[in-house]
Coordinates of C-alpha atoms in Angstrom, one line a residue:
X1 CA -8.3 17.1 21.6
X2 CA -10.0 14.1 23.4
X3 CA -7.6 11.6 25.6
X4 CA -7.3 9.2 22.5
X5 CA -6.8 11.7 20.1
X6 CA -3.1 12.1 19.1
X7 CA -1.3 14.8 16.7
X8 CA 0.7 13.1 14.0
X9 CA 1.2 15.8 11.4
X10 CA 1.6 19.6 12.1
X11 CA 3.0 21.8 9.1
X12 CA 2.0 25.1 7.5
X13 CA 0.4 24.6 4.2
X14 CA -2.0 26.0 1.6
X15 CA -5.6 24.9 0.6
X16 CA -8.4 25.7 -1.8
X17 CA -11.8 24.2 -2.9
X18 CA -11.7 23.5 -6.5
X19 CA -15.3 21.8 -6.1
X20 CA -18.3 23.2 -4.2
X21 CA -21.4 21.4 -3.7
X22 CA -21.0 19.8 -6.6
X23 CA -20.5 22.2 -8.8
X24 CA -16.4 23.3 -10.3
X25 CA -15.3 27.1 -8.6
X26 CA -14.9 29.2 -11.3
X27 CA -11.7 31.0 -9.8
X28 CA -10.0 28.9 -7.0
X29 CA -8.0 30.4 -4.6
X30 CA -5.3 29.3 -2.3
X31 CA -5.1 30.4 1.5
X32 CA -2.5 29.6 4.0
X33 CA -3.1 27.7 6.7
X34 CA -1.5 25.4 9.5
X35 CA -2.3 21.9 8.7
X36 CA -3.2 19.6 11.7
X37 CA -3.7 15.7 11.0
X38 CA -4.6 13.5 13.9
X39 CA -5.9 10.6 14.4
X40 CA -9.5 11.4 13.9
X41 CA -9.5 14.3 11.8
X42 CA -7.7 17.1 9.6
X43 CA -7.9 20.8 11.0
X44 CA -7.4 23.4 8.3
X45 CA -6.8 26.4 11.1
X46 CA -7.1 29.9 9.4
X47 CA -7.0 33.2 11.3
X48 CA -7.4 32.1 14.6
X49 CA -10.5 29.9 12.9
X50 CA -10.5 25.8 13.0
X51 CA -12.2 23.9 10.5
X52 CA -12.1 20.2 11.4
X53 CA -13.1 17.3 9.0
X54 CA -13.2 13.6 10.6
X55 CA -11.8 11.1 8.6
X56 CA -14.6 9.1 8.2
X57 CA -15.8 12.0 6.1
X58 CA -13.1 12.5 3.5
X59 CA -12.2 9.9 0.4
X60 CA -9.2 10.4 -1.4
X61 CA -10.2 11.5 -5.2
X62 CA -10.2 8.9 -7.6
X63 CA -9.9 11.3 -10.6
X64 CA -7.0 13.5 -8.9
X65 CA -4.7 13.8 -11.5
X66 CA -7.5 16.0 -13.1
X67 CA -8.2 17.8 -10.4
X68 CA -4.6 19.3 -9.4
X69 CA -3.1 21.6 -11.7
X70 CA 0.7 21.3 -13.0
X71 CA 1.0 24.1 -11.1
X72 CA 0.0 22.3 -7.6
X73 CA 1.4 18.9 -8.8
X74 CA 2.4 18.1 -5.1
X75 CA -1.1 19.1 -3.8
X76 CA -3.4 16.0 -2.5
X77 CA -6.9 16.5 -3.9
X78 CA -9.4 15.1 -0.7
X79 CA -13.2 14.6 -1.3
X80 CA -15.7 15.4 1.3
X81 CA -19.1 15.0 0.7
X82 CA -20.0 17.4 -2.8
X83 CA -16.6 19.0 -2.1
X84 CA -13.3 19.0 -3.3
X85 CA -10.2 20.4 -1.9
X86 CA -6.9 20.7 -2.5
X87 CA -4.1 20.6 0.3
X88 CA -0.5 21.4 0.1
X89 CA 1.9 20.8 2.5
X90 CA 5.3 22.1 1.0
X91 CA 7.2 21.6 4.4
X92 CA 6.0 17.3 4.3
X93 CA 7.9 14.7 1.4
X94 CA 4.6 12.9 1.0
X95 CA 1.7 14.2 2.4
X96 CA -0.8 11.9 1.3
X97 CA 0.4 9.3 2.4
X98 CA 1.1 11.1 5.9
X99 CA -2.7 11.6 5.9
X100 CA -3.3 7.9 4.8
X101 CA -1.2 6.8 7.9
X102 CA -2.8 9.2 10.1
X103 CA -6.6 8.2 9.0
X104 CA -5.7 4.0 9.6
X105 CA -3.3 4.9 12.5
X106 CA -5.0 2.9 15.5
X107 CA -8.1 2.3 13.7
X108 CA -10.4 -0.9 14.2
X109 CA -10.5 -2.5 10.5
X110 CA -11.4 -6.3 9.4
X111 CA -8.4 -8.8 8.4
X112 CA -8.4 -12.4 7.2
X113 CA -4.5 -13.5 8.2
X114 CA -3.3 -16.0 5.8
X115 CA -6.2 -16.2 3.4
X116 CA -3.6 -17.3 0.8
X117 CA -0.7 -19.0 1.4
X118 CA 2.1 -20.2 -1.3
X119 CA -0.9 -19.2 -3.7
X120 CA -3.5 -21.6 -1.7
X121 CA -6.5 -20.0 -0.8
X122 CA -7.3 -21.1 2.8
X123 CA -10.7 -21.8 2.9
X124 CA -10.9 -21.8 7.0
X125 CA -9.5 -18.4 7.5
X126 CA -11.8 -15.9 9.2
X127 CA -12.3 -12.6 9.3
X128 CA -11.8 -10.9 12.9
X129 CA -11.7 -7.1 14.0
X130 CA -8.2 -5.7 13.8
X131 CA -6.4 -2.4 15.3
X132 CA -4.0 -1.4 12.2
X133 CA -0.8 0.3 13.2
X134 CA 2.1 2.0 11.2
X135 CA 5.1 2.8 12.3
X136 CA 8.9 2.7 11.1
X137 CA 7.7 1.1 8.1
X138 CA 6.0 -1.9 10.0
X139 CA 2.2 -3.1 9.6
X140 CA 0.8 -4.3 12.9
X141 CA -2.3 -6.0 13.2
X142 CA -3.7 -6.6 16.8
X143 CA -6.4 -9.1 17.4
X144 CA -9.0 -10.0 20.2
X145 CA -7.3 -12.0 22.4
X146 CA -4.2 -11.0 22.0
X147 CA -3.2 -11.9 18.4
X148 CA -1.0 -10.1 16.1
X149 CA 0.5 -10.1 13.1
X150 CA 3.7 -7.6 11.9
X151 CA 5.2 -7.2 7.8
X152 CA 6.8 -4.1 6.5
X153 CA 5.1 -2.1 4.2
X154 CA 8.0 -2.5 1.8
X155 CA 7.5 -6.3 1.6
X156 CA 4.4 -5.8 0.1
X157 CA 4.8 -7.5 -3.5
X158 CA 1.4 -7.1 -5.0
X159 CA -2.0 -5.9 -4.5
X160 CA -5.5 -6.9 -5.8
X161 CA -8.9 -4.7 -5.1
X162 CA -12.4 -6.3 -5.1
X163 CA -15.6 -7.3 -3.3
X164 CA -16.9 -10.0 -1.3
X165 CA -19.0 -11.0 1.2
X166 CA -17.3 -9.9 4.8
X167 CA -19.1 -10.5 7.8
X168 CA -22.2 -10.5 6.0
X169 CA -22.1 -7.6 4.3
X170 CA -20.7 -6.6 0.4
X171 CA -17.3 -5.1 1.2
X172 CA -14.6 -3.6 -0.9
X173 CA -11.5 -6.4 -0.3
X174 CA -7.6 -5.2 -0.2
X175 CA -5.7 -8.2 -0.8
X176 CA -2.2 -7.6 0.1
X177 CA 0.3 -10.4 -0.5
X178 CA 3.9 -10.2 1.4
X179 CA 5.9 -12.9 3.3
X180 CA 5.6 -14.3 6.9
X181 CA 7.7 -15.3 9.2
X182 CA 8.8 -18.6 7.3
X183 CA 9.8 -16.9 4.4
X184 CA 6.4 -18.0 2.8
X185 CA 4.3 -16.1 0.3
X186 CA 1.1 -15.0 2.1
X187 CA -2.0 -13.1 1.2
X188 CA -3.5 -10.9 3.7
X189 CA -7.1 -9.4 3.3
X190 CA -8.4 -6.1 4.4
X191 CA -11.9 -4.2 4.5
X192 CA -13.7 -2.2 6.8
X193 CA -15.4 0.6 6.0
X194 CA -15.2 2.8 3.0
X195 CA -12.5 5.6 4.1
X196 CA -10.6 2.7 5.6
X197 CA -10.4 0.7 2.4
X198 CA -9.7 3.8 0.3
X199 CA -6.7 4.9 2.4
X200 CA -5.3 0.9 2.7
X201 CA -5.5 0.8 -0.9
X202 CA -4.0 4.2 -1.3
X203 CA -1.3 3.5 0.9
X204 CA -0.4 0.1 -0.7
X205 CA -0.9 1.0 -4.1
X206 CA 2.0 3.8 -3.5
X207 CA 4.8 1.3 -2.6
X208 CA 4.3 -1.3 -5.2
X209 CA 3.9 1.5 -8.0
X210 CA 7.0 3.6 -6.2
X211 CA 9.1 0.4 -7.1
X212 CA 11.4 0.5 -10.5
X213 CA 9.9 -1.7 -12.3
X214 CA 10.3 -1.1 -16.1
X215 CA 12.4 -4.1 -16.9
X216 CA 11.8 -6.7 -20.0
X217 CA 12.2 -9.9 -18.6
X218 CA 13.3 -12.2 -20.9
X219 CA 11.2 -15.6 -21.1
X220 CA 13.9 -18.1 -19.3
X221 CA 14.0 -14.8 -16.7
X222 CA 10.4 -15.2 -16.6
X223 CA 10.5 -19.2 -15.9
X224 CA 12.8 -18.9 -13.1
X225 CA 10.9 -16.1 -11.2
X226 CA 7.9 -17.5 -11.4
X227 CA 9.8 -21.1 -10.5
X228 CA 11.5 -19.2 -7.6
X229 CA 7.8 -18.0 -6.8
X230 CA 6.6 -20.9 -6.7
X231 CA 9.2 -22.6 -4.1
X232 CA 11.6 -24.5 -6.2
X233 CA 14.9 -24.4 -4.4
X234 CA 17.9 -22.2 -6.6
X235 CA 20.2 -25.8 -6.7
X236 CA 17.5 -27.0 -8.6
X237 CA 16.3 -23.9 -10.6
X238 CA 18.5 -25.2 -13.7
X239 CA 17.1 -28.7 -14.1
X240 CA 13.4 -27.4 -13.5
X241 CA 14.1 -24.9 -16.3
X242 CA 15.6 -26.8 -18.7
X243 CA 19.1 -24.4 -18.8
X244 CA 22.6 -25.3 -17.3
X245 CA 23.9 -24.0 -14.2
X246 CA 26.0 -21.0 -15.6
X247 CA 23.4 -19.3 -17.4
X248 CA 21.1 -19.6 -14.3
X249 CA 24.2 -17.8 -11.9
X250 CA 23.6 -15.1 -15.2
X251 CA 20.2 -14.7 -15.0
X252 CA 20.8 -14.5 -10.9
X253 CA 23.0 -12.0 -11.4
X254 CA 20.8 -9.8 -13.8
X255 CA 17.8 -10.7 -11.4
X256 CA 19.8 -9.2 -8.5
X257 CA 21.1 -5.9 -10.6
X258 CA 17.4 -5.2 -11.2
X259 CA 16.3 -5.6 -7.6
X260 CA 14.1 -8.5 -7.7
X261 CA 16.2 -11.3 -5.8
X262 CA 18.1 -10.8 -2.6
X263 CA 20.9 -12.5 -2.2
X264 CA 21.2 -15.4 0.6
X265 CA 24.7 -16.5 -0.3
X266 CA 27.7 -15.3 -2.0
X267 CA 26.9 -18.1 -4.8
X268 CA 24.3 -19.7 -6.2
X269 CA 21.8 -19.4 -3.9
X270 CA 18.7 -16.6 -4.0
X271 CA 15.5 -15.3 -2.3
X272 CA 12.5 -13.4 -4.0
X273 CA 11.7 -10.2 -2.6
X274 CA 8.8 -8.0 -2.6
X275 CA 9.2 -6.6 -6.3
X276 CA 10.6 -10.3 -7.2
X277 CA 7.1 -11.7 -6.2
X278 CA 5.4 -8.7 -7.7
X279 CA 6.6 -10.0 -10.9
X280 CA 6.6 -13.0 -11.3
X281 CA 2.9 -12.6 -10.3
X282 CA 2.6 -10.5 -13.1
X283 CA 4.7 -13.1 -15.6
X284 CA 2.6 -15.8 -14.4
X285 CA -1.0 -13.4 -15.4
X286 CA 1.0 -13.5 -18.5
X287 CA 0.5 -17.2 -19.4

C-alpha cells in the first residue's frame, strides 16, 4: 500500500459475480476470500491472488434487493463497470456501510455549509472543496484555510437527493439537514463525483431509514412538531396551538415515548431531535 493508503476493514468473507459483462451468470458461485477495504480500494484476495478494485470504479446497486438472494440477505451487491458482485462479510454487523465509510474516508468532496438555515435557503453560501471524515459517529468537514465543520451522523433528521448546478457543472446534490452548534436547524449540501455521492447518499439514507418511525401522529401532535420545528419556544407551544397547557405536557410526554423530543428539563420544556425534525418535515410535506 502507498504512504496515504490506510487499511480500515480486514475480515474473511465470500464473493461471487451474479452479472458478467452485462449479461446475468447462469449458475453463481461463492468463493472464500479475505476481504481488504482501504481507503482507495477493495482487495478480494484468493489463493495467494489479489484482485483490487478502486473506489472510484464501484457504485453501490440501485436494484439490490433483486440482485441478492434470501439466501445472501446480508450480502452487499457492488457494481463495477458491466459487473455485479456480491460480497459477504459474516464476521462485519454492517458491511456496507463499512465500505461506504471506507470509500468517503479522507476523500476531497464539495460542501455548501449552511445552505439552509431554520428552513431559509442562504443565497450567499458557496461551494468549497471539502476533506470528509468519519469517525465515532462524527462528520468532519475540513476546508481550505483551515475551516471546519463537525455533526454526528445520528443527528441527521432528513435527506433530499437532486441536481444542480455545482461549480459549473450538473451534479447530483445530497442535502443533509442536522443542527449546528446553536441548536439551529441547518441544511448542509454535498456532491462531488458520482461514487462519492452514491456512498453519501447510501450512508445517510441508512440512519434516517434505521430510525423507528412507524408512529401516527395525531393532528394537534402534528401542529406542535412542526411548531417546535419551526422555533416556537415549548412555554408558548399551547397558545400557538390553540390547546391548554396540560394536554401539551401529554402530547410532550407521548412525543418523548416515541423518541422524537429530548428532554431539556424535568417539566415542560423540550428540544426536537433528529427523528423529531425528520417528522415534522414530513408533517409539514403533508399540508
Amino acid at each position: 500500500m502507498s504512504g496515504d493508503e490506510r487499511k480500515l476493514v480486514d475480515t474473511s468473507g465470500d464473493f461471487q459475480y451474479v452479472v458478467r459483462n452485462g449479461e446475468d451468470v447462469a449458475d453463481p458461485q461463492w468463493r472464500s476470500c479475505r476481504l481488504i477495504v482501504t481507503n482507495k480500494r477493495l482487495v478480494l484476495a484468493t489463493n495467494g491472488s489479489k484482485q483490487p478494485i478502486a473506489h472510484s470504479k464501484i457504485r453501490l446497486a440501485d436494484d439490490a434487493a433483486e440482485l441478492v438472494p434470501d439466501a445472501a440477505s446480508g450480502a452487499t451487491a457492488l457494481e463495477v463497470g458491466d459487473n455485479v458482485l456480491l460480497v459477504d462479510a459474516p464476521n462485519v454487523d454492517d458491511f456496507e456501510t463499512e465500505y461506504v465509510r471506507a470509500a468517503l474516508q479522507g476523500q476531497v468532496i464539495l460542501a455548501r455549509e449552511q445552505a439552509v438555515v431554520g428552513g431559509v435557503v442562504q443565497d450567499d453560501a458557496a461551494w468549497s472543496k471539502a476533506r470528509f471524515q468519519l469517525d465515532d459517529g462524527v462528520v468532519r468537514l475540513q476546508f481550505p484555510g483551515g475551516g471546519g465543520l463537525s455533526f454526528e451522523v445520528e443527528d441527521v433528521g432528513t435527506i433530499e437527493t437532486g441536481t444542480s448546478t455545482v461549480m459549473g457543472q450538473q451534479r447530483t446534490v445530497i442535502e443533509v439537514e442536522h443542527t449546528d452548534d446553536q441548536d439551529r436547524s441547518v441544511e448542509t449540501h454535498l456532491s462531488g463525483m458520482d461514487h462519492h455521492t452514491r456512498a453519501l447518499e447510501t450512508l445517510f439514507t441508512r440512519v434516517v431509514e434505521g430510525r423507528e418511525d412507524d408512529y401516527e401522529l395525531s393532528e394537534m401532535e402534528s401542529q406542535v412538531l412542526m411548531a417546535l420545528y419551526s422555533g416556537v419556544s415549548p412555554f408558548e407551544m399551547s397558545d400557538f396551538v390553540g390547546t391548554t397547557p396540560d394536554e401539551v405536557e401529554e402530547i410532550y410526554q407521548r412525543l418523548l415515548d416515541i423518541g422524537a423530543v429530548d428532554e431539556v428539563r424535568v417539566r415542560t420544556e423540550v428540544a426536537l431531535n433528529a427523528q423529531g425534525r425528520n417528522m415534522a418535515s414530513e408533517a409539514m410535506s403533508e399540508k
